Coordinates of N, CA and C in Angstrom, one line a residue:
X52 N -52.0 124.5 58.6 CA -51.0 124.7 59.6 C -50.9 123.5 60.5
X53 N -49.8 123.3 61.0 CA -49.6 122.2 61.7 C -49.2 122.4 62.9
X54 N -49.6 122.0 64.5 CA -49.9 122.6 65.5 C -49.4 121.2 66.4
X55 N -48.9 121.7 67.4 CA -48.3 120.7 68.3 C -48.5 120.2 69.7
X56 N -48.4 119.5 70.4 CA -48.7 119.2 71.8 C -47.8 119.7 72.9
X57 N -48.1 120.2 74.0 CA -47.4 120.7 74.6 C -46.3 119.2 75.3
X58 N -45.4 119.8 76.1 CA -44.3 118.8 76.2 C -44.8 117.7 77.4
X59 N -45.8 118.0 78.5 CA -46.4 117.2 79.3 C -47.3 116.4 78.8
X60 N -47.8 116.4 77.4 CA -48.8 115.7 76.6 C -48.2 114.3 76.1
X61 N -46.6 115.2 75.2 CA -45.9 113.9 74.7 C -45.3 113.3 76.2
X62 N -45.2 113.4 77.1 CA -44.4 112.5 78.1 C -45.7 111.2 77.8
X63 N -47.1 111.9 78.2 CA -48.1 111.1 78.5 C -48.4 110.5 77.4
X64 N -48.3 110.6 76.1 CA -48.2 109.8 74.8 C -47.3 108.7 75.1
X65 N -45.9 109.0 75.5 CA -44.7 108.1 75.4 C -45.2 106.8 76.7
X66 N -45.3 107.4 77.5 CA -45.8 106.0 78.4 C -47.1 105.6 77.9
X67 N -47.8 106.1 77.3 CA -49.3 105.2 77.2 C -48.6 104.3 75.6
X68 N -47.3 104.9 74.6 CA -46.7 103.6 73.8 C -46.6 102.4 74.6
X69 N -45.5 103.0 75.8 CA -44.7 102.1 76.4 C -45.6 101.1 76.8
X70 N -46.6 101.4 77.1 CA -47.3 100.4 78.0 C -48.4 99.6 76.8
X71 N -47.9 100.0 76.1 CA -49.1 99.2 74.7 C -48.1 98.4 74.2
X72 N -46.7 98.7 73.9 CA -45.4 97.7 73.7 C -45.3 96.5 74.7
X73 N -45.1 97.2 76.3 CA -44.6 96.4 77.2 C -45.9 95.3 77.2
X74 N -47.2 95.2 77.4 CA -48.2 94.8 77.1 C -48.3 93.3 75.9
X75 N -48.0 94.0 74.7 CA -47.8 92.9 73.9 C -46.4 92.2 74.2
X76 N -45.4 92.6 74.5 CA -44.3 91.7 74.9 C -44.4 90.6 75.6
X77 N -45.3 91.3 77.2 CA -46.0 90.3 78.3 C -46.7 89.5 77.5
X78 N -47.9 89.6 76.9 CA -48.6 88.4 75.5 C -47.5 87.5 75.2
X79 N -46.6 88.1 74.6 CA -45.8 86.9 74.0 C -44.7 86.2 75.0
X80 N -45.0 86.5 76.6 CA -43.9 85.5 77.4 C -43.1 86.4 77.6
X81 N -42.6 87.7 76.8 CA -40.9 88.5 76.8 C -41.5 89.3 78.0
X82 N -40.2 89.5 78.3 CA -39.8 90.9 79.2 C -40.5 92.0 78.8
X83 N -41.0 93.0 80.1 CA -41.3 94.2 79.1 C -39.6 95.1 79.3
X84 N -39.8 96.1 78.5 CA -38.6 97.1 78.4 C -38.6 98.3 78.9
X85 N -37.9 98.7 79.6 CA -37.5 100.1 80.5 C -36.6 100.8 79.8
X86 N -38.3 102.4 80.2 CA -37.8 103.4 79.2 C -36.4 104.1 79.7
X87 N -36.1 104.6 78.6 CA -34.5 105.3 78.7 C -34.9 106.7 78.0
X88 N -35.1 107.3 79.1 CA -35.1 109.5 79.2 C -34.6 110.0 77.9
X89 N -32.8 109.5 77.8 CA -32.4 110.2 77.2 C -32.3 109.3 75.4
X90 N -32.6 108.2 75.8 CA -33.2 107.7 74.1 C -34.0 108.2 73.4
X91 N -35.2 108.5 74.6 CA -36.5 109.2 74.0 C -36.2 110.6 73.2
X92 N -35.1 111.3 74.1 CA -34.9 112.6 72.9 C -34.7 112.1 72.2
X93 N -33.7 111.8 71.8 CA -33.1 110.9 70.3 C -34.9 110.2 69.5
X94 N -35.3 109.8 69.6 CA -36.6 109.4 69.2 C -37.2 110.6 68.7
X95 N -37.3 111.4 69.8 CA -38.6 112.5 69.4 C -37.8 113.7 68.5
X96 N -36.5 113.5 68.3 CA -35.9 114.7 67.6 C -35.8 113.6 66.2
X97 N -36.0 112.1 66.1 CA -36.4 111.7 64.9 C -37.6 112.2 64.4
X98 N -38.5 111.3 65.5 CA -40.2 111.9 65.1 C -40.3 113.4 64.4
X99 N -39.6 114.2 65.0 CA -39.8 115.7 64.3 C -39.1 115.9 63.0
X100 N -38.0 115.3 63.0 CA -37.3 115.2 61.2 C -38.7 114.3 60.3
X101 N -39.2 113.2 61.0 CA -40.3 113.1 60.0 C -41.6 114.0 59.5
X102 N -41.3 114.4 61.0 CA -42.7 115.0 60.3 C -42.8 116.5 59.7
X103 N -41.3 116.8 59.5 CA -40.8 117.9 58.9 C -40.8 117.6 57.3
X104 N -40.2 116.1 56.9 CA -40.3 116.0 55.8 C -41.4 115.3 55.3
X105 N -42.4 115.1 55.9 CA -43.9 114.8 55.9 C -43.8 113.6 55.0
X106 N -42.9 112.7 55.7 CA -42.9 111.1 55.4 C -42.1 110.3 55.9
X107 N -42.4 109.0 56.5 CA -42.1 107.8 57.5 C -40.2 107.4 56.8
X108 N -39.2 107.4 57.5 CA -37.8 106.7 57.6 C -37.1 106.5 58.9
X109 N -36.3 105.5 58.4 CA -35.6 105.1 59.9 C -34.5 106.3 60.2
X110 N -34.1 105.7 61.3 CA -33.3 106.6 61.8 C -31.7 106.5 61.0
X111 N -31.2 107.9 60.6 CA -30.4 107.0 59.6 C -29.0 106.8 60.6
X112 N -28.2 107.8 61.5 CA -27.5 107.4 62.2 C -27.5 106.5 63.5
X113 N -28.3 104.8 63.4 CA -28.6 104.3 64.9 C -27.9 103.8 65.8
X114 N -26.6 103.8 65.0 CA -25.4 102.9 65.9 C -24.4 104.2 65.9
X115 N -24.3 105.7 65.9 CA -24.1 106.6 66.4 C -25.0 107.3 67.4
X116 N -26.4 106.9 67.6 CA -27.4 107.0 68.4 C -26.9 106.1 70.1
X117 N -27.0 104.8 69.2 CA -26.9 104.1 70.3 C -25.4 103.2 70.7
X118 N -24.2 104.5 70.6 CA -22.7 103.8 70.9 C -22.5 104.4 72.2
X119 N -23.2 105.1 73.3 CA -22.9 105.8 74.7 C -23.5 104.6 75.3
X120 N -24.6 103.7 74.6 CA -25.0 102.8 75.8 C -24.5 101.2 75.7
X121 N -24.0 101.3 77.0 CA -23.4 99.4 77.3 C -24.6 98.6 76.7
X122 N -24.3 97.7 76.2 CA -25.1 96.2 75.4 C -25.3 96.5 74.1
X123 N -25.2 98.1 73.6 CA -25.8 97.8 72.4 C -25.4 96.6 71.3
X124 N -24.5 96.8 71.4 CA -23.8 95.5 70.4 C -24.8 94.5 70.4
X125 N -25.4 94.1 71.8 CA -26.3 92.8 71.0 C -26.7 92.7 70.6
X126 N -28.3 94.4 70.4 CA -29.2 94.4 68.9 C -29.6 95.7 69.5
X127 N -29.5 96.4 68.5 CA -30.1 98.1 68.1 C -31.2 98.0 66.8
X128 N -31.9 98.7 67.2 CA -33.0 98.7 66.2 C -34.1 100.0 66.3
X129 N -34.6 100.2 64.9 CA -35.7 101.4 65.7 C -36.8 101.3 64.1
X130 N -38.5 101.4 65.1 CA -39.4 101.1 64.2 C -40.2 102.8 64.4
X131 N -40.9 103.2 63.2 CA -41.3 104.5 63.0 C -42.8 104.0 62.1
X132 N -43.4 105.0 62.6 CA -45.4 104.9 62.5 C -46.2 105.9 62.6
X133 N -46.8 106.0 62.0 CA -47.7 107.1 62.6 C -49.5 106.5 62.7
X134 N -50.5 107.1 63.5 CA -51.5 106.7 63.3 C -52.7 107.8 63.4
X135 N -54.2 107.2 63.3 CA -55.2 108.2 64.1 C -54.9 108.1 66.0
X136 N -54.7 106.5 66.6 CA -54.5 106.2 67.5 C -53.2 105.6 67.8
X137 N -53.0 105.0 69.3 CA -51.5 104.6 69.4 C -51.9 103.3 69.4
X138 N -52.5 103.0 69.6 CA -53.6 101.1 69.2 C -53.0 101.2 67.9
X139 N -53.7 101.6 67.2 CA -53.8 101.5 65.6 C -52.4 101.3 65.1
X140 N -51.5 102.7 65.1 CA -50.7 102.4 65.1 C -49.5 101.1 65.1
X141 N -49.7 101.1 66.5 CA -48.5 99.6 67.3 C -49.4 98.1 65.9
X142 N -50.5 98.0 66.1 CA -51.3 96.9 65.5 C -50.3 97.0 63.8
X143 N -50.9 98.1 63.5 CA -50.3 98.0 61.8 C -48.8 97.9 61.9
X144 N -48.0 97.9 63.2 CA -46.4 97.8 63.0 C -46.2 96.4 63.7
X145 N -47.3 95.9 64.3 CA -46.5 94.1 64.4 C -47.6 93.4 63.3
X146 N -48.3 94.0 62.4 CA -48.6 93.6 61.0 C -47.5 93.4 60.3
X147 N -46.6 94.0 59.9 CA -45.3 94.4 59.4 C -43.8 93.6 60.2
X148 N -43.5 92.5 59.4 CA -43.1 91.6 59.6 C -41.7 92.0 60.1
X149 N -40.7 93.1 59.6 CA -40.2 93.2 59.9 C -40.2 93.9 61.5
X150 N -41.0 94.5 61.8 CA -41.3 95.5 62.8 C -41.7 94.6 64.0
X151 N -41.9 93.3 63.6 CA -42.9 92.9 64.6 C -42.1 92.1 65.3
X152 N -40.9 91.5 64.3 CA -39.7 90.8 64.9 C -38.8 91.6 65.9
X153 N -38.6 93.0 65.6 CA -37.8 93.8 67.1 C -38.5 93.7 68.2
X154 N -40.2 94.1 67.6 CA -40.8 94.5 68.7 C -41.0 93.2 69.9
X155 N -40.6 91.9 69.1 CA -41.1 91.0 70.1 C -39.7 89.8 70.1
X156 N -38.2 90.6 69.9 CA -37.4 90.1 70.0 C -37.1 89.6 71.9
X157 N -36.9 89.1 72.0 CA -36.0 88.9 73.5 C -34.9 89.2 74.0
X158 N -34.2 89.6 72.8 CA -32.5 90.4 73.2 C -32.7 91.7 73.6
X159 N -33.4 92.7 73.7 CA -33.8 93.6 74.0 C -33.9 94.1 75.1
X160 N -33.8 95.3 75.8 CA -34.0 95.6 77.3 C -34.2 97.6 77.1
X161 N -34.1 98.1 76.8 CA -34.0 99.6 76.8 C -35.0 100.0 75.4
X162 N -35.7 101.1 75.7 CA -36.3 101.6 74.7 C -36.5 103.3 75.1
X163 N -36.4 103.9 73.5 CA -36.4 105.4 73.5 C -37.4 105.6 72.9
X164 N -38.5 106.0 73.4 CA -40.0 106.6 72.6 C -40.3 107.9 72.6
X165 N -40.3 108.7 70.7 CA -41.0 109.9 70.5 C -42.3 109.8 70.0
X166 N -43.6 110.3 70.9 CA -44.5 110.0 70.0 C -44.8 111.5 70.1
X167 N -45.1 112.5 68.5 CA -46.0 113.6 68.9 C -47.6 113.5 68.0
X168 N -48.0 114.3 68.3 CA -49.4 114.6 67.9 C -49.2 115.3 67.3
X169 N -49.7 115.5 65.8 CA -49.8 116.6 65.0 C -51.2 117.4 64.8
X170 N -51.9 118.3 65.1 CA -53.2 119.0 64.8 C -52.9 119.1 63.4
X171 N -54.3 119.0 62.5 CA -54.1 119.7 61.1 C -53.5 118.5 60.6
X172 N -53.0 118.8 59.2 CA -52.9 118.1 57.9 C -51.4 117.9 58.3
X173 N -51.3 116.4 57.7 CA -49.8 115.9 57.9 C -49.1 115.4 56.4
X174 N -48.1 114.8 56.7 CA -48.0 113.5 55.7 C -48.6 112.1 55.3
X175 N -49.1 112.0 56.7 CA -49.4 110.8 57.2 C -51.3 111.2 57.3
X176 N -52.0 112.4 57.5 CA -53.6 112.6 57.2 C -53.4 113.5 58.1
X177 N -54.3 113.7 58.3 CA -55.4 115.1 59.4 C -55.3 114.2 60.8
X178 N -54.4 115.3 61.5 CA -54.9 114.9 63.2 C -54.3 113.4 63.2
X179 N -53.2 113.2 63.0 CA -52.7 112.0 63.5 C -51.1 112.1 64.3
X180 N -50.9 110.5 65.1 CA -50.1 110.7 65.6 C -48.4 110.0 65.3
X181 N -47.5 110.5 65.1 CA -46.4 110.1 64.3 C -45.3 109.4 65.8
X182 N -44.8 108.6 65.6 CA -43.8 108.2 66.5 C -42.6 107.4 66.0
X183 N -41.5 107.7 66.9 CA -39.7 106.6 66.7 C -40.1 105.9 67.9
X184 N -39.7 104.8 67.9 CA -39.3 103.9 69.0 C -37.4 103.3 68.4
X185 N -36.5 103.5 69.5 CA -35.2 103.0 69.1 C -34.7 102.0 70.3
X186 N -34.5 101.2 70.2 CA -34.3 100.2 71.0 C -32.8 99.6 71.4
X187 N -32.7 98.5 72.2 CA -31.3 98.4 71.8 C -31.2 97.4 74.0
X188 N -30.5 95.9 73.2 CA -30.4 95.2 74.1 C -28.7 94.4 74.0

């Protein structure tokens, strides 16, 4: 059975991403990125289509996701992961060459983060944590 975190948990997931992203961005000289509330739904109502179908895909509609917000035109993008930790995680997604280039693009400014916790057996293993990040500068 697969068991979930209450909704004050994922807030506290979503900013301890944010600040492991904003973090390595600072490392590489970039800007960090300011979260967007209503992106994050959009994120976490991905994160839950994954982990419904108990396996990692992008978001398939992202430029219907992200056509309400001013700039997107310059670059929309969104990376998906799951881990034991949110370290682990972020590490194996700027392993991943393509993932690593949004994450530390410079055109960028807005980010939507779903991370949940899954208790119990996943797609991804036992007791891990699945997340969308959707971006867009």
């Amino acid at each position: 059975m697969v068991g979930f975190l209450a909704p004050a948990a994922h807030a506290t997931l979503r900013s301890r991403y944010l600040k492991i992203i904003n973090n390595t961005r600072v490392q590489h000289d970039l800007p960090p990125l300011k979260l967007n509330p209503r992106l994050s739904d959009s994120a976490k109502g991905h994160t839950r289509r994954m982990i419904r179908a108990g396996r990692l895909f992008d978001v398939a509609n992202l430029g219907g996701i992200l056509s309400p917000y001013a700039g997107y035109q310059t670059l929309g993008a969104d990376v998906v992961g799951c881990g034991d930790t949110l370290f682990r995680m972020h590490r194996e997604m700027m392993h991943h060459a393509y993932h690593r280039t949004i994450l530390l693009s410079g055109k960028l400014d807005f980010v939507g983060i779903g991370v949940i916790h899954v208790s119990g057996r996943s797609g991804c293993g036992r007791d891990q944590l699945w997340a969308t990040a959707i971006f867009f500068g």
